[in-house]
Coordinates of N, CA and C in Angstrom, one line a residue:
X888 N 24.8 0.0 7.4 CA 23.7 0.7 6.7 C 23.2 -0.3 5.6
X889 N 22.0 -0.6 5.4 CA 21.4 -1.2 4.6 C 20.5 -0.2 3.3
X890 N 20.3 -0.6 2.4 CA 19.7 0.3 1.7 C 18.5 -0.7 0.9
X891 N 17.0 0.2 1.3 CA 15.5 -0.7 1.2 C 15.4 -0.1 -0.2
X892 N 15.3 -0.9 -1.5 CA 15.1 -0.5 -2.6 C 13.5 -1.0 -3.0
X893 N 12.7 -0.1 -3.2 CA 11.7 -0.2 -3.8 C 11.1 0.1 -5.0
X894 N 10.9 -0.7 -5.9 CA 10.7 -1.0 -6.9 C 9.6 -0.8 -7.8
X895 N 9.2 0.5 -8.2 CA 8.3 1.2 -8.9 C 7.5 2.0 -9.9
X896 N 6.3 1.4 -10.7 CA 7.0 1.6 -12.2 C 8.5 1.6 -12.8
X897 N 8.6 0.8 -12.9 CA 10.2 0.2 -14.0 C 11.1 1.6 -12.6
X898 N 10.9 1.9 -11.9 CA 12.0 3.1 -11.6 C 12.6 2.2 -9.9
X899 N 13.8 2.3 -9.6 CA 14.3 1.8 -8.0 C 14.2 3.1 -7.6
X900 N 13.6 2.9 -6.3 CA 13.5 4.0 -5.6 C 14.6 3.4 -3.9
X901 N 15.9 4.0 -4.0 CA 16.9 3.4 -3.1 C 17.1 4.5 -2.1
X902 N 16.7 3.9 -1.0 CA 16.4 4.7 0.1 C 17.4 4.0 1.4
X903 N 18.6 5.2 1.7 CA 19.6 4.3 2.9 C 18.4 4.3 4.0
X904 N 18.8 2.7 5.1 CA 18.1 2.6 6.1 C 19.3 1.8 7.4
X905 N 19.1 2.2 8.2 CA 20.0 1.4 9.0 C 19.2 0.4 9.7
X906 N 20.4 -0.7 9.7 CA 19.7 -2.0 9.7 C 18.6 -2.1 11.0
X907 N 18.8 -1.7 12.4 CA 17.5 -1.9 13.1 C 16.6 -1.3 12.7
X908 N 16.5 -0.3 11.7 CA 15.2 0.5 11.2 C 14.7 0.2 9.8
X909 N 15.4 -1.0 9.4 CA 14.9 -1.4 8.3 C 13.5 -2.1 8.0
X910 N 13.2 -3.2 9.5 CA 11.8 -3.2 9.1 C 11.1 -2.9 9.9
X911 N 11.1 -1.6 10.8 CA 10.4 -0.4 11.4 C 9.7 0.1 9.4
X912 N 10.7 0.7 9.3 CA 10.6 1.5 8.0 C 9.5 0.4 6.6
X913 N 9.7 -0.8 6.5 CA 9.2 -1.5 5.2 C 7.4 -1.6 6.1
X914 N 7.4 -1.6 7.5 CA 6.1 -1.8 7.9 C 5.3 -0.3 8.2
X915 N 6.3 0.5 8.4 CA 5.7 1.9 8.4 C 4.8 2.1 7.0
X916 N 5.7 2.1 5.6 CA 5.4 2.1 4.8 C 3.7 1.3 4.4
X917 N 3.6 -0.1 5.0 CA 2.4 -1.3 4.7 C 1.4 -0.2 5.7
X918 N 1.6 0.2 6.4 CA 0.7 0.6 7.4 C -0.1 2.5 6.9
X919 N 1.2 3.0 5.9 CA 0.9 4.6 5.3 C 0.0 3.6 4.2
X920 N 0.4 3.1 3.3 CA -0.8 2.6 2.1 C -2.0 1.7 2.5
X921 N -2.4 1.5 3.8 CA -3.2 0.6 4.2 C -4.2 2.0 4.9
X922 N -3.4 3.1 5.1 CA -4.4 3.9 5.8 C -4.9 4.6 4.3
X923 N -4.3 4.9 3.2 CA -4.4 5.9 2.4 C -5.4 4.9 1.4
X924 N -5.7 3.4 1.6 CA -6.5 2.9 1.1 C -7.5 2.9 1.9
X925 N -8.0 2.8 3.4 CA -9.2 3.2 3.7 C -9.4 4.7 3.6
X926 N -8.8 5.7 3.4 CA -9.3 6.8 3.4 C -10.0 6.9 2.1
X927 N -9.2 6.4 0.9 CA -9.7 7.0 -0.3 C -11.1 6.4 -0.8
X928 N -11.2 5.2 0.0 CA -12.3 3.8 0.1 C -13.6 4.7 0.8
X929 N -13.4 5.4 1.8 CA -14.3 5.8 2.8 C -15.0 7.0 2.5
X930 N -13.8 8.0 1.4 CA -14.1 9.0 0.8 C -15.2 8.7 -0.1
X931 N -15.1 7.2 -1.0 CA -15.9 6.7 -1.7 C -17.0 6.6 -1.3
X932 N -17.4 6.1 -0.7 CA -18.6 5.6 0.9 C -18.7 4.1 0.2
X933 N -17.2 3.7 0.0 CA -17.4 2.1 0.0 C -17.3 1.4 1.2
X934 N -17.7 0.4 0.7 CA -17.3 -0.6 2.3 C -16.2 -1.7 1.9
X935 N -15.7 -2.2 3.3 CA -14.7 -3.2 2.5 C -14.9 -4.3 1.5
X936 N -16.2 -4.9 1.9 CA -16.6 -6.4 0.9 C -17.3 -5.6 -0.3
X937 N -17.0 -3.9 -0.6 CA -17.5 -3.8 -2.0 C -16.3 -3.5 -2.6
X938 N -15.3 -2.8 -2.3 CA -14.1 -2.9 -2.6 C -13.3 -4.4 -2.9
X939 N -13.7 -5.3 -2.3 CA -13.3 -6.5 -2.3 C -13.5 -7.0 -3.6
X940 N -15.0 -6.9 -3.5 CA -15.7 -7.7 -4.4 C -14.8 -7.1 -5.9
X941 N -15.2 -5.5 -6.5 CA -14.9 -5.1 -7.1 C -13.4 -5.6 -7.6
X942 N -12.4 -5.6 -6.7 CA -11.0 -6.0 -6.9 C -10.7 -7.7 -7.0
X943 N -12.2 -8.7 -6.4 CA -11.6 -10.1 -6.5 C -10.7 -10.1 -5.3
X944 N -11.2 -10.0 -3.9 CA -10.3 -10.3 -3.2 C -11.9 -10.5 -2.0
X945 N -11.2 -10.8 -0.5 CA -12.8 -11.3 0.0 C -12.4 -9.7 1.3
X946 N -13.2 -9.4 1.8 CA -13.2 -8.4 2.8 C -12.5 -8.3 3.7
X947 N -12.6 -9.9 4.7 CA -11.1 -9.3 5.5 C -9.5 -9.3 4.8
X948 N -9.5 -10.0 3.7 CA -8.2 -9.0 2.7 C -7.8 -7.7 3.3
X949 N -8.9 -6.8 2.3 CA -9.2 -5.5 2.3 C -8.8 -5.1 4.0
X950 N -9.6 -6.0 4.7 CA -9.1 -5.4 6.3 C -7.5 -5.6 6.7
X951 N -7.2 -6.5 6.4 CA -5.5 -6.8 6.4 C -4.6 -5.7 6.2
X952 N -5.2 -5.4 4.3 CA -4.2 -4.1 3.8 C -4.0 -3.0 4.8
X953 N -5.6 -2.7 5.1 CA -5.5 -1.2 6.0 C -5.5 -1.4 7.2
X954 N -5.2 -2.6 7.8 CA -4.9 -2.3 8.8 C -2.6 -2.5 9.0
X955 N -2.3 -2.9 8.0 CA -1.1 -3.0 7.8 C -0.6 -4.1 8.3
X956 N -1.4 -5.3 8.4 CA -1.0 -6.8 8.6 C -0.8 -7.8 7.6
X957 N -1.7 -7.1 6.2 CA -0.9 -8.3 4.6 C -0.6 -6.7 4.2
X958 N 0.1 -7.1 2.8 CA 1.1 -6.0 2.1 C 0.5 -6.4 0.8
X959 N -0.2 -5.7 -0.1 CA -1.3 -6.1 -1.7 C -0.2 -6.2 -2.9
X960 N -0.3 -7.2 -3.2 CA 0.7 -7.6 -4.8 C 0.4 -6.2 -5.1
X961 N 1.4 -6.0 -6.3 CA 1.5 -5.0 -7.2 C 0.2 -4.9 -7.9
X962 N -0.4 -6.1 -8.6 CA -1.6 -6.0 -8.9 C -2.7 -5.5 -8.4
X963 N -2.8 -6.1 -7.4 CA -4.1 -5.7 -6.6 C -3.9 -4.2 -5.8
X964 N -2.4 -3.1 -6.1 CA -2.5 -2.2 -5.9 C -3.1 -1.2 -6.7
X965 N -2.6 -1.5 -8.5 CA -3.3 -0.9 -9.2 C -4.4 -1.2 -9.5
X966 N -5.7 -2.4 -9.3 CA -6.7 -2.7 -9.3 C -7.4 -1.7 -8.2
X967 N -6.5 -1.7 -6.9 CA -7.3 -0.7 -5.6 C -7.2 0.8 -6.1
X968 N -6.3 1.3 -6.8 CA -6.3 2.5 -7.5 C -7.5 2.8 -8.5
X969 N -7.7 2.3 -9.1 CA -8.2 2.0 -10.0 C -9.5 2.3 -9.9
X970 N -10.2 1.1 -9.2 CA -11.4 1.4 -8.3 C -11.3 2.7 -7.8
X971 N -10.4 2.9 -6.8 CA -11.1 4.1 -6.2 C -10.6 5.4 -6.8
X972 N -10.3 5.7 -8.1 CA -10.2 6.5 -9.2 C -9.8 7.2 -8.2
X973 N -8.1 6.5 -8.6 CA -6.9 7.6 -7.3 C -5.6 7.3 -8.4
X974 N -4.8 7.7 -8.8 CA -3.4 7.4 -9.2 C -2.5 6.2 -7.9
X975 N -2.2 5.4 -8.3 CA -1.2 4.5 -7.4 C -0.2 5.3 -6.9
X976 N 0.4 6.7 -7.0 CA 1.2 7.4 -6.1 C 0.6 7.8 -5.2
X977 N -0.4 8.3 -5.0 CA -1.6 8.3 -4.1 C -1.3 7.6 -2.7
X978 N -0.9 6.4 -3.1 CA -1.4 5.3 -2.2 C 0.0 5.6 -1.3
X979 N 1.1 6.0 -1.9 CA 2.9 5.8 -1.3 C 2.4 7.6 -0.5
X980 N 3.9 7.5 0.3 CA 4.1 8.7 0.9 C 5.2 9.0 0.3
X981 N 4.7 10.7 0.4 CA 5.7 11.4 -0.4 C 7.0 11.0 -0.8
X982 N 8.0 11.1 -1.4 CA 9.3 11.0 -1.7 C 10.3 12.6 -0.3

C-alpha cells in the first residue's frame, strides 16, 4: 500500500492507494481539474488564448491542463481560479 499525499493550503491531504493504482489515481485527479477548468472557462464564454493570456501562459498550455496531459503549478492554479471567479476547491473533487 502506498499512500498519495497531497498537499493543500498548508493542510496533507493523505489518501491510502495501492501501488498499481497509484498513478491511475494522481492522473485521474490532472484529468478531474483539467475538466473542471474547461467547464468553469466555458461557463465564462472564455476561450483558451483568453484565459491564457489573462493567466500568462500561451493556449495550448490551457489545452494541456484540460485535457489532462500537463498538471498547472500551484500558482497558475490559483491564478486559473481567480480568473474564473471560482474558489480553488472548485477545481479538486470532492474529499
Amino acid at each position: 500500500m502506498k499512500f498519495y499525499v497531497y498537499n493543500f493550503m498548508k493542510i496533507d491531504i493523505i489518501i491510502p492507494v495501492r501501488r498499481s493504482d497509484f498513478m491511475k489515481f494522481e492522473n485521474d485527479v490532472t484529468k478531474y481539474v483539467g475538466a473542471q477548468i474547461r467547464k468553469y472557462r466555458k461557463a465564462r464564454g472564455m476561450t483558451q488564448k483568453e484565459l491564457g493570456f489573462r493567466i500568462g501562459v500561451k493556449h495550448n498550455t490551457i489545452s494541456g491542463y484540460e485535457s489532462g496531459k500537463n498538471e498547472p503549478e500551484q500558482n497558475i492554479l490559483f491564478a486559473i481560479a481567480d480568473v474564473l471567479g471560482v474558489s480553488i476547491n472548485d477545481l479538486f473533487p470532492p474529499p
